[in-house]
Coordinates of C-alpha atoms in Angstrom, one line a residue:
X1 CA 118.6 -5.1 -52.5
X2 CA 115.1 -5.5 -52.4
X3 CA 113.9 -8.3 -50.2
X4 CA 110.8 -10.3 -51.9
X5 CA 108.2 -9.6 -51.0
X6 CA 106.2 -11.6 -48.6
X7 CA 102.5 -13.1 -50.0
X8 CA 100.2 -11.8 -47.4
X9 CA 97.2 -13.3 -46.5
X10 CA 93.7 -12.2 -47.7
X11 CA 92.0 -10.7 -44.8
X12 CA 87.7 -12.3 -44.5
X13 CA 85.4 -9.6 -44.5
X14 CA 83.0 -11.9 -41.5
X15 CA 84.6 -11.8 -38.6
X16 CA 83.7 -14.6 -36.3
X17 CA 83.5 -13.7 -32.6
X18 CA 85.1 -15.7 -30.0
X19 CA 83.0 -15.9 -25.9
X20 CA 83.0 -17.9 -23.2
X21 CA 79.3 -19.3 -23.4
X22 CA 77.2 -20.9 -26.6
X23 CA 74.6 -19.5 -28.3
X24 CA 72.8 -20.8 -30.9
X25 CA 72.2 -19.1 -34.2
X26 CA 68.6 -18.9 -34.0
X27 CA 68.7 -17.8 -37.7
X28 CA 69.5 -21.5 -38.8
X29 CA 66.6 -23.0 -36.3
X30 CA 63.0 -23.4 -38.0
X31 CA 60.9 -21.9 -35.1
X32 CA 57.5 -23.2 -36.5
X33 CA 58.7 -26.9 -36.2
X34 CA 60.0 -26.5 -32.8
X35 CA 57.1 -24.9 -31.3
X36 CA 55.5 -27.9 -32.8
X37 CA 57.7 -30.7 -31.2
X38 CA 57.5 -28.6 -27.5
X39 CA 54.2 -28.5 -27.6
X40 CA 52.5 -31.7 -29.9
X41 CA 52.1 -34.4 -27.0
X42 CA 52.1 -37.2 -29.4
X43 CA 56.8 -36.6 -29.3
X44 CA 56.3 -37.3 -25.7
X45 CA 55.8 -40.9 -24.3
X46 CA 53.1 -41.2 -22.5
X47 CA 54.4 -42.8 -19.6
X48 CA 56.9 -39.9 -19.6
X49 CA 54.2 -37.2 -19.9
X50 CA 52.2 -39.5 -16.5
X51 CA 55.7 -39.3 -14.3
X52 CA 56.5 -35.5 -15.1
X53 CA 53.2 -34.7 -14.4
X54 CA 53.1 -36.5 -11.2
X55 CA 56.1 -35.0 -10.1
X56 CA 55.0 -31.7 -10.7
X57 CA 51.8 -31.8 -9.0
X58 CA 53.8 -33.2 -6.1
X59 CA 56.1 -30.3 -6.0
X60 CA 53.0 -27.4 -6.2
X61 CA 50.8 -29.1 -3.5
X62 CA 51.5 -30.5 -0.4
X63 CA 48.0 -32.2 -0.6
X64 CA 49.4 -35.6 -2.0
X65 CA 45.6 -36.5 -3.4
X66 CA 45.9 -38.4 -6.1
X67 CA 43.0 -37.1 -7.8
X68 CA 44.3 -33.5 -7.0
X69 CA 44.2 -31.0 -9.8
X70 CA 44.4 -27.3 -10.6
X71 CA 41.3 -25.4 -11.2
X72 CA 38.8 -28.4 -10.6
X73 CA 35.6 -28.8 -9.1
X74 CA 36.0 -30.6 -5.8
X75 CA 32.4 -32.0 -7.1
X76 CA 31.1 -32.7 -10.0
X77 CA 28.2 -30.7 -10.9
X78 CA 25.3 -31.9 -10.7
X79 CA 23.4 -33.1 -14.2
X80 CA 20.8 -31.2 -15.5
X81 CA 17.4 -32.0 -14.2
X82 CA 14.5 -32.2 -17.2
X83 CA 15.0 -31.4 -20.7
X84 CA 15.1 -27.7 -20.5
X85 CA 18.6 -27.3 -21.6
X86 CA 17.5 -28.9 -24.7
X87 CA 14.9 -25.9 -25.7
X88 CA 16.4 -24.2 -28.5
X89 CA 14.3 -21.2 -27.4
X90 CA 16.2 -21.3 -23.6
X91 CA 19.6 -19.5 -23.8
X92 CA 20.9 -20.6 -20.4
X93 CA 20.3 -23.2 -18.2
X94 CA 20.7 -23.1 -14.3
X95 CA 20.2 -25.5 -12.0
X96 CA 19.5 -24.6 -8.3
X97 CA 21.8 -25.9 -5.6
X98 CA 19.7 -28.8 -3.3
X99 CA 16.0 -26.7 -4.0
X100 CA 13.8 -27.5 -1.2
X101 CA 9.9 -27.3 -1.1
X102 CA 8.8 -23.2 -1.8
X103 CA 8.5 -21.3 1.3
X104 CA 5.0 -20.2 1.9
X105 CA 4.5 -16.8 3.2
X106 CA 2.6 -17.3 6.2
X107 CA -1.0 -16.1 6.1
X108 CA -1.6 -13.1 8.3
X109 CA -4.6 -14.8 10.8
X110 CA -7.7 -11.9 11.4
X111 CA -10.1 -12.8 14.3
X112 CA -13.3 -13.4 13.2
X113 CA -15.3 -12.9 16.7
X114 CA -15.8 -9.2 17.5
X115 CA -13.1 -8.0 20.8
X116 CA -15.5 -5.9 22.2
X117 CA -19.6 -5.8 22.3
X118 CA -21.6 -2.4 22.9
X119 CA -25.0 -1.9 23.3
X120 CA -27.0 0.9 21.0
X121 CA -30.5 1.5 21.7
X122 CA -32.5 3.4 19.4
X123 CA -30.0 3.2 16.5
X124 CA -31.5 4.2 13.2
X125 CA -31.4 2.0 10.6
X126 CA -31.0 4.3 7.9
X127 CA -28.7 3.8 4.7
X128 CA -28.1 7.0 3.9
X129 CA -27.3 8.9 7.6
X130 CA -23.3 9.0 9.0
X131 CA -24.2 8.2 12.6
X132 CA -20.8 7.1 13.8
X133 CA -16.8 8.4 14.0
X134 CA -13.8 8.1 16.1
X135 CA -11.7 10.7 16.9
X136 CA -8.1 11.7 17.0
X137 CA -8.5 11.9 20.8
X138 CA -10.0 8.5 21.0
X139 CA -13.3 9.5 21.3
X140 CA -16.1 8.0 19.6
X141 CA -19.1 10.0 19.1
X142 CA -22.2 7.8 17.7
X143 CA -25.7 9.0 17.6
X144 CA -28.6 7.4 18.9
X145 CA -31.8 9.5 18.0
X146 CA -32.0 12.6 19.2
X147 CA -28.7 12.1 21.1
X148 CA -24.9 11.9 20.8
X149 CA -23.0 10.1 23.2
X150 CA -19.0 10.2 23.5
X151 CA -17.1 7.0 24.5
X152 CA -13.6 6.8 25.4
X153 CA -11.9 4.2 23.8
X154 CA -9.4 4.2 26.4
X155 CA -11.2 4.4 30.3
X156 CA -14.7 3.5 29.1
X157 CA -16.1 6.6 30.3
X158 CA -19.4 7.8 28.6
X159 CA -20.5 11.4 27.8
X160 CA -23.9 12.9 27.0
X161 CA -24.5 15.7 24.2
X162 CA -27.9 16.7 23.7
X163 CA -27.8 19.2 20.7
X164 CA -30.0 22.0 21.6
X165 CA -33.1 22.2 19.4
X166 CA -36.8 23.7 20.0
X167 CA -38.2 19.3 19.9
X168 CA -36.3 16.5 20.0
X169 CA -35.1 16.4 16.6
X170 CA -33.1 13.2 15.5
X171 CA -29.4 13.4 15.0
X172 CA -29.0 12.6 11.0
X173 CA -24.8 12.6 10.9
X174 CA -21.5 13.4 12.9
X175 CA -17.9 13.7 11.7
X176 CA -14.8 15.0 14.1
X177 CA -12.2 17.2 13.0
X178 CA -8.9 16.5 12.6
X179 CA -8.2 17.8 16.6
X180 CA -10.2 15.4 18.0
X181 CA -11.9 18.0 19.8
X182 CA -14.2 19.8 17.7
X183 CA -17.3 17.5 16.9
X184 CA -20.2 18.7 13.7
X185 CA -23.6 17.3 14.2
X186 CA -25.7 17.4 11.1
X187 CA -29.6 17.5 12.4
X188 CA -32.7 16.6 10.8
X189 CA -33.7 19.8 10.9
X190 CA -31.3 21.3 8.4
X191 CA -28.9 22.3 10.7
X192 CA -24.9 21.8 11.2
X193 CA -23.7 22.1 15.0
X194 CA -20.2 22.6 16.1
X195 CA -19.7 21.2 19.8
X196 CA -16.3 21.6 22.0
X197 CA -16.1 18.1 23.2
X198 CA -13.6 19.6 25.4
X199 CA -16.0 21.2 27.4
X200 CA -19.4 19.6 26.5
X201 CA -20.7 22.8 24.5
X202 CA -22.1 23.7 21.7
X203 CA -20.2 26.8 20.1
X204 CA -21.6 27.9 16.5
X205 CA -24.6 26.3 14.5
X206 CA -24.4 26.6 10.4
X207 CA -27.1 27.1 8.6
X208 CA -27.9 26.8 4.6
X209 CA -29.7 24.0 3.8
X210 CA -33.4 23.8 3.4
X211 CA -33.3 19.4 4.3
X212 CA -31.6 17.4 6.7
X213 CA -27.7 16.8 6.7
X214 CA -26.7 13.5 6.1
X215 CA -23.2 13.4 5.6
X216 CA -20.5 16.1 6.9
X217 CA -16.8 15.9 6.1
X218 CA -13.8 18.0 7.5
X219 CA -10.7 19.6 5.7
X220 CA -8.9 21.7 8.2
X221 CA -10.8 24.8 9.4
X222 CA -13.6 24.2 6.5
X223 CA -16.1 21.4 6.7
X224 CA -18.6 20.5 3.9
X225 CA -22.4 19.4 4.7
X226 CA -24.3 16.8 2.1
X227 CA -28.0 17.0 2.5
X228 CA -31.5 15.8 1.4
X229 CA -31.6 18.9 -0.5
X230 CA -29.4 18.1 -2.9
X231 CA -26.7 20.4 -2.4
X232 CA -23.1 20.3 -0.7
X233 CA -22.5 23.6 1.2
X234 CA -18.8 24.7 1.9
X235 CA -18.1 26.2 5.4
X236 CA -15.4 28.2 6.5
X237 CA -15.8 27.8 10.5
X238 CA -13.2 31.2 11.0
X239 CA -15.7 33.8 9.1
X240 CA -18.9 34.8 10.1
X241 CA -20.7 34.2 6.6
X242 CA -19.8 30.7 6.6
X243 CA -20.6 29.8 3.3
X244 CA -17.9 29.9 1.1
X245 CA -19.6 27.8 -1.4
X246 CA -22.0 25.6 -3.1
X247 CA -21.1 22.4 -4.8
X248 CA -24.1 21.5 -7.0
X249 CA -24.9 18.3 -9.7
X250 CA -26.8 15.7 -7.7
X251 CA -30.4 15.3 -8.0
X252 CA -31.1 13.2 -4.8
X253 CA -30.1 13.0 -1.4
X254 CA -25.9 13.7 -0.9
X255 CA -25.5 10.8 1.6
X256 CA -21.3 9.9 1.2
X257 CA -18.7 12.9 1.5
X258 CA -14.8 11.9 1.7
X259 CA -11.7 14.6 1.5
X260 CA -8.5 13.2 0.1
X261 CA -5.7 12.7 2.4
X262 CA -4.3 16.2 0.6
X263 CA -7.8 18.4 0.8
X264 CA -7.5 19.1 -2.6
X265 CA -10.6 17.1 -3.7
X266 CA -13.7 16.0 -2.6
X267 CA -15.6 13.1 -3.0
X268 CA -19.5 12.6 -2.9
X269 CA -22.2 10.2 -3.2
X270 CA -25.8 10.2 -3.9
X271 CA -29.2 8.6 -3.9
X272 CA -28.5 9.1 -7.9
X273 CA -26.6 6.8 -8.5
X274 CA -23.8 9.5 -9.0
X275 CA -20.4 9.5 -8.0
X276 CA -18.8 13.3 -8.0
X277 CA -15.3 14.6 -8.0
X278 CA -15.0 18.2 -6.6
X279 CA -11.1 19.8 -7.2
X280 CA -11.4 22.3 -4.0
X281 CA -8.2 23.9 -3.8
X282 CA -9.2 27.8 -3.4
X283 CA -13.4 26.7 -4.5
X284 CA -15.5 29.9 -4.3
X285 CA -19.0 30.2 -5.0
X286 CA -20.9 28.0 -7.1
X287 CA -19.0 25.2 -8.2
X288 CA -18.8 22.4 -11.0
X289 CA -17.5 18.7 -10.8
X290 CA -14.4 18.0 -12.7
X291 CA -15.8 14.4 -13.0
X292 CA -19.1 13.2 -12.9
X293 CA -19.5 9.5 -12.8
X294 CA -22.1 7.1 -13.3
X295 CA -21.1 3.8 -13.2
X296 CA -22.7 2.3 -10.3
X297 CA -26.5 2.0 -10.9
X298 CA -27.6 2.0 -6.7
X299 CA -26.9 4.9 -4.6
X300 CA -23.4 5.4 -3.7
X301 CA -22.5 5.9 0.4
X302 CA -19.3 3.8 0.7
X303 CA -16.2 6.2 -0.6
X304 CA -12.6 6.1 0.9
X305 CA -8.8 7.6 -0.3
X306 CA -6.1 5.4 -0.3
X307 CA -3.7 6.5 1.9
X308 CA -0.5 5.0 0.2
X309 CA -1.7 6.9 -3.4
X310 CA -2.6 9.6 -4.4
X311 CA -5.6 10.5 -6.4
X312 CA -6.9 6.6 -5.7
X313 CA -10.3 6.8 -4.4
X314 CA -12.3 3.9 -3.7
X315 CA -16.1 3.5 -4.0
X316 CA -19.2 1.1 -3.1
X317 CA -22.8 0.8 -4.6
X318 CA -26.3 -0.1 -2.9
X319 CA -28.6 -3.1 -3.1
X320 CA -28.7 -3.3 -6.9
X321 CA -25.2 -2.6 -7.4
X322 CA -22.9 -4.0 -4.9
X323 CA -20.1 -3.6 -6.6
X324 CA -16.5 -1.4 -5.2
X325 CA -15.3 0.4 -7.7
X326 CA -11.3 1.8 -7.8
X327 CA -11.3 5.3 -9.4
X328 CA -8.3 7.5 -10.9
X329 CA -9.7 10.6 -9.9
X330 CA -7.1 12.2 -12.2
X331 CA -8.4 11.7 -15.0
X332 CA -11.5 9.9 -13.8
X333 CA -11.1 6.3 -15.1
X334 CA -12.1 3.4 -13.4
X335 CA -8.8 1.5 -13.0
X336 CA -11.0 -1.7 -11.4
X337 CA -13.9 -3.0 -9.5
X338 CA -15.4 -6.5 -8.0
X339 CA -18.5 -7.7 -6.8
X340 CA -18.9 -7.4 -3.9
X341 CA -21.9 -9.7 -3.6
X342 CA -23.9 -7.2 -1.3
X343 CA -24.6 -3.6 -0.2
X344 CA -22.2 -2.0 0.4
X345 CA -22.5 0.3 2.9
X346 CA -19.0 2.2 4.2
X347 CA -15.4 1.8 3.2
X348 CA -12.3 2.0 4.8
X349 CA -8.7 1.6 3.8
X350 CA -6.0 0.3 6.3
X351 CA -3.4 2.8 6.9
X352 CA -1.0 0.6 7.5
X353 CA -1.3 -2.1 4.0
X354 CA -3.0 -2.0 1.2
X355 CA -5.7 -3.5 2.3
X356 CA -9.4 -2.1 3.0
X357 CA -12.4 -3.3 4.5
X358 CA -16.0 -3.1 4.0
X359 CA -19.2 -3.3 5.7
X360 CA -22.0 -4.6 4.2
X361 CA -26.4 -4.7 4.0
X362 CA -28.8 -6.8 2.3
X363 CA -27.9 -9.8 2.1
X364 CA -24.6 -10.4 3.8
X365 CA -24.6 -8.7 7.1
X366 CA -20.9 -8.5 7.8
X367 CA -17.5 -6.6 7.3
X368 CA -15.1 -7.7 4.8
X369 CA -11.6 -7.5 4.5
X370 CA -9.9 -6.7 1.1
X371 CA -5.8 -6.6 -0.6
X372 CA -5.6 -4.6 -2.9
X373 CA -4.8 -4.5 -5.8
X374 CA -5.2 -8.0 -6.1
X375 CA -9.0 -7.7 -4.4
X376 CA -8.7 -11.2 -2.6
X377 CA -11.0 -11.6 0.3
X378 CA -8.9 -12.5 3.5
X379 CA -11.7 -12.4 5.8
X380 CA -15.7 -12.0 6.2
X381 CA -16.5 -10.8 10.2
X382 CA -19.9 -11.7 11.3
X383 CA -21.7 -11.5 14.3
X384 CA -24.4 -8.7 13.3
X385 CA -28.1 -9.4 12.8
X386 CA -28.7 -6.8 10.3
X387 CA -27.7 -4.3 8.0
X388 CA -23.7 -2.8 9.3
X389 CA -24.4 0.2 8.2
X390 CA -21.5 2.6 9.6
X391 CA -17.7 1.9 10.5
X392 CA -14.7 4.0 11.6
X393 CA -11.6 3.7 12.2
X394 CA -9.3 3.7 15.5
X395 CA -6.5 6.4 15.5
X396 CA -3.8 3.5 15.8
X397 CA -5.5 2.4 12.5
X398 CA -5.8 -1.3 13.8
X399 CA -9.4 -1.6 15.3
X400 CA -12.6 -1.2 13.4
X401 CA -15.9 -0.2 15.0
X402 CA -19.1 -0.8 13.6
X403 CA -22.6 0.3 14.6
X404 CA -25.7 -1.6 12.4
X405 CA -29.7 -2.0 12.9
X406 CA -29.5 -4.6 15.3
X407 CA -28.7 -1.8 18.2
X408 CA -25.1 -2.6 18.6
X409 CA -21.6 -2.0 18.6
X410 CA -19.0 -4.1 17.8
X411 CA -14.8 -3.7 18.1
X412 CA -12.6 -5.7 15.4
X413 CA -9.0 -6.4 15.6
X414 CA -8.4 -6.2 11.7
X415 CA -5.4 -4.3 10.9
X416 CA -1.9 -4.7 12.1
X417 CA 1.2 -2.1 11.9
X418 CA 4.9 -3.7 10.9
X419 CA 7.1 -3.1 14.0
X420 CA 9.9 -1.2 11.9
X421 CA 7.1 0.8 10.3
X422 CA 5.4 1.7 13.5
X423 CA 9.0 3.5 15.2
X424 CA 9.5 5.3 12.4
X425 CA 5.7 6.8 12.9
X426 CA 6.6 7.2 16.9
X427 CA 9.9 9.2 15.7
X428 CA 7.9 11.2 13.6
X429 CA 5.2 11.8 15.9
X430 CA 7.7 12.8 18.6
X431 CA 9.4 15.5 16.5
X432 CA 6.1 17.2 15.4
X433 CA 6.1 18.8 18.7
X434 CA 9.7 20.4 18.5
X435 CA 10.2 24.1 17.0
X436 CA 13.8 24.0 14.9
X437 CA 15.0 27.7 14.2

């Protein structure tokens, strides 16, 4: 007999799973409204929101401040001082913490009395003769007449050179070379003499022009002559026809010659009113200017090269000029100038700054010192009773000596040397003397 058969139940397709921990059925939550009430401070109390806050600042720090928050200034900052911030053209404003006056860059103080006080009987008082250098060796050779005397900067000792003529012809220019031993006279009569200081002798005389030398400037083994005559003769000291060549383009007396720091160029002056730029690099024969310019309207004697840039030449005009003049000599442009308010008669740049001083004629009789390129005066030197008509400078670079009309010379403390700067040079100086193979 068939039993009946037994209704079974319907078996649910979801099956509902049983665990030992609840979790919510984040399907049936609206996230967007939680996030809100979590987050929206106006579901919290406020004196709820005060004590947890409180508490929880009391558990992160062990400073118990009161005022004690996280990332806060421990100050205020300070407000903003003016209206600046308000300048719709100023994109930030700063304020500076507790600004005190500016610091002023203390002046650099230059003696105005001369250090040292020389007498120089029988000085000529002639604007367009070079009667005075100092020497590598610390020598300085002036020329008084028809004689050149050597003075040692360092024992005081004083030596005689009488250049060796047929009369007693008067000593017109002297330059040293860069040993400090070999010394050229330029003579009235159209002569150029070569003396070993060394040994008090004359060793070779040039001979070319047909007027007296007034200026002479070295370059290594070749040394140029200016003269009355117009012309700038070229020797090689090495070969026995000296001349290696002739520089023509003034018309008057050649009475300022300056090498660059390089040798490549030279720079004359003249009784023209003309200021010359000679490229010399390999010059043979009869040679041209690159530049020929006309600027100053007085006879040009004062020239100097910057030492800290190349190709910057510096020049000063006479009586109706008295202006220096800053030259490009690349291109030949005049980059600047002042008045100088008188004669100018010699130039010298500092080679330690950028600063330069100048001696001067009618009517200031007195050195000047210069910055460049600003061109402010720092200091006028007086003391001489007449026209200061030639300057060198020491081979430290710091004293300036100075020979004028009144029969005397005079020693300035004008420059100074930066103590870092002036190791370095002693380091350098000591390794020029050491062969590396």
């Amino acid at each position: 007999m068939e039993s009946p058969s037994t209704p079974s139940t319907p078996k649910s397709n979801s099956i509902t799973p049983h665990h030992d921990r609840f979790i919510p059925n984040r399907g049936a939550m609206d996230m967007d409204i939680s996030n809100f009430n979590l987050v929206c401070k106006e579901n919290i109390p406020s004196e709820q929101m005060t004590e947890y806050s409180k508490n929880l600042a009391q558990q992160l720090f062990t400073d118990t401040l009161p005022d004690n928050k996280i990332l806060t200034f421990k100050h205020k900052p300070p407000p903003c001082l003016g209206t600046a911030h308000l300048n719709s053209m100023r994109m930030l404003h700063q304020h500076n913490k507790k600004e005190g006056p500016p610091k002023s860059k203390i002046a650099r103080v230059i003696s105005p009395s001369a250090e040292k006080i020389l007498d120089a009987p029988d000085m000529l008082d002639d604007y367009y003769l070079n009667l005075l250098d100092w020497g590598a060796n610390n020598l300085i050779a002036v020329a008084l007449n028809t004689v050149v005397y050597l003075w040692n900067a360092g024992n005081g000792e004083v030596t005689r050179l009488t250049p060796e003529t047929e009369e007693m012809i008067p000593i017109t220019s002297v330059n040293w070379a860069s040993d400090g031993t070999t010394l050229a006279i330029g003579t009235d009569d159209c002569m150029v003499q070569l003396w070993d200081c060394s040994r008090s002798k004359k060793v070779r005389t040039l001979k070319g022009h047909a007027a007296r030398v007034s200026s002479l400037a070295w370059s290594n083994c070749l040394v140029s002559s200016g003269s009355r005559d117009t012309m700038i003769l070229t020797h090689d000291v090495r070969v026995r026809d000296h001349v290696v060549a002739t520089l023509g383009s003034h018309t008057q007396e050649v009475c300022g010659l300056k090498y660059s720091t390089d040798g490549l160029q030279l720079a004359s002056g003249g009784n023209d009113n003309k200021l010359c730029i000679w490229d010399m690099a390999g010059a043979r024969g009869c040679v041209r200017p690159r530049f020929e310019l006309t600027a100053h309207v007085a006879a040009v004697k004062a020239l100097g090269w910057a030492p800290f840039q190349k190709n910057l030449l510096a020049s000063g005009g006479g009586t109706q000029d008295r202006t220096i003049r800053f030259w490009n000599t690349t291109n030949g442009e005049c980059i600047n100038s002042i008045d100088a308010g008188s004669q100018v008669c010699s130039l010298l740049w500092s080679r330690h700054s950028r600063e330069l001083v100048t001696s001067h004629g009618f009517t200031d009789f007195q050195l000047s010192v210069w910055r460049y390129p600003s061109l402010a005066r720092l200091a006028d030197l007086k003391g001489h009773e007449s026209r200061v008509l030639y300057t060198a400078l020491s081979p430290d670079g710091k004293m300036v000596v100075s020979a004028a009309g009144d029969e005397t010379i005079r020693f300035w403390k004008v420059f100074t040397q930066e103590p870092k700067k002036a190791a370095k040079e002693q380091v350098a100086s000591s390794l020029r003397g050491i062969n590396i193979r």
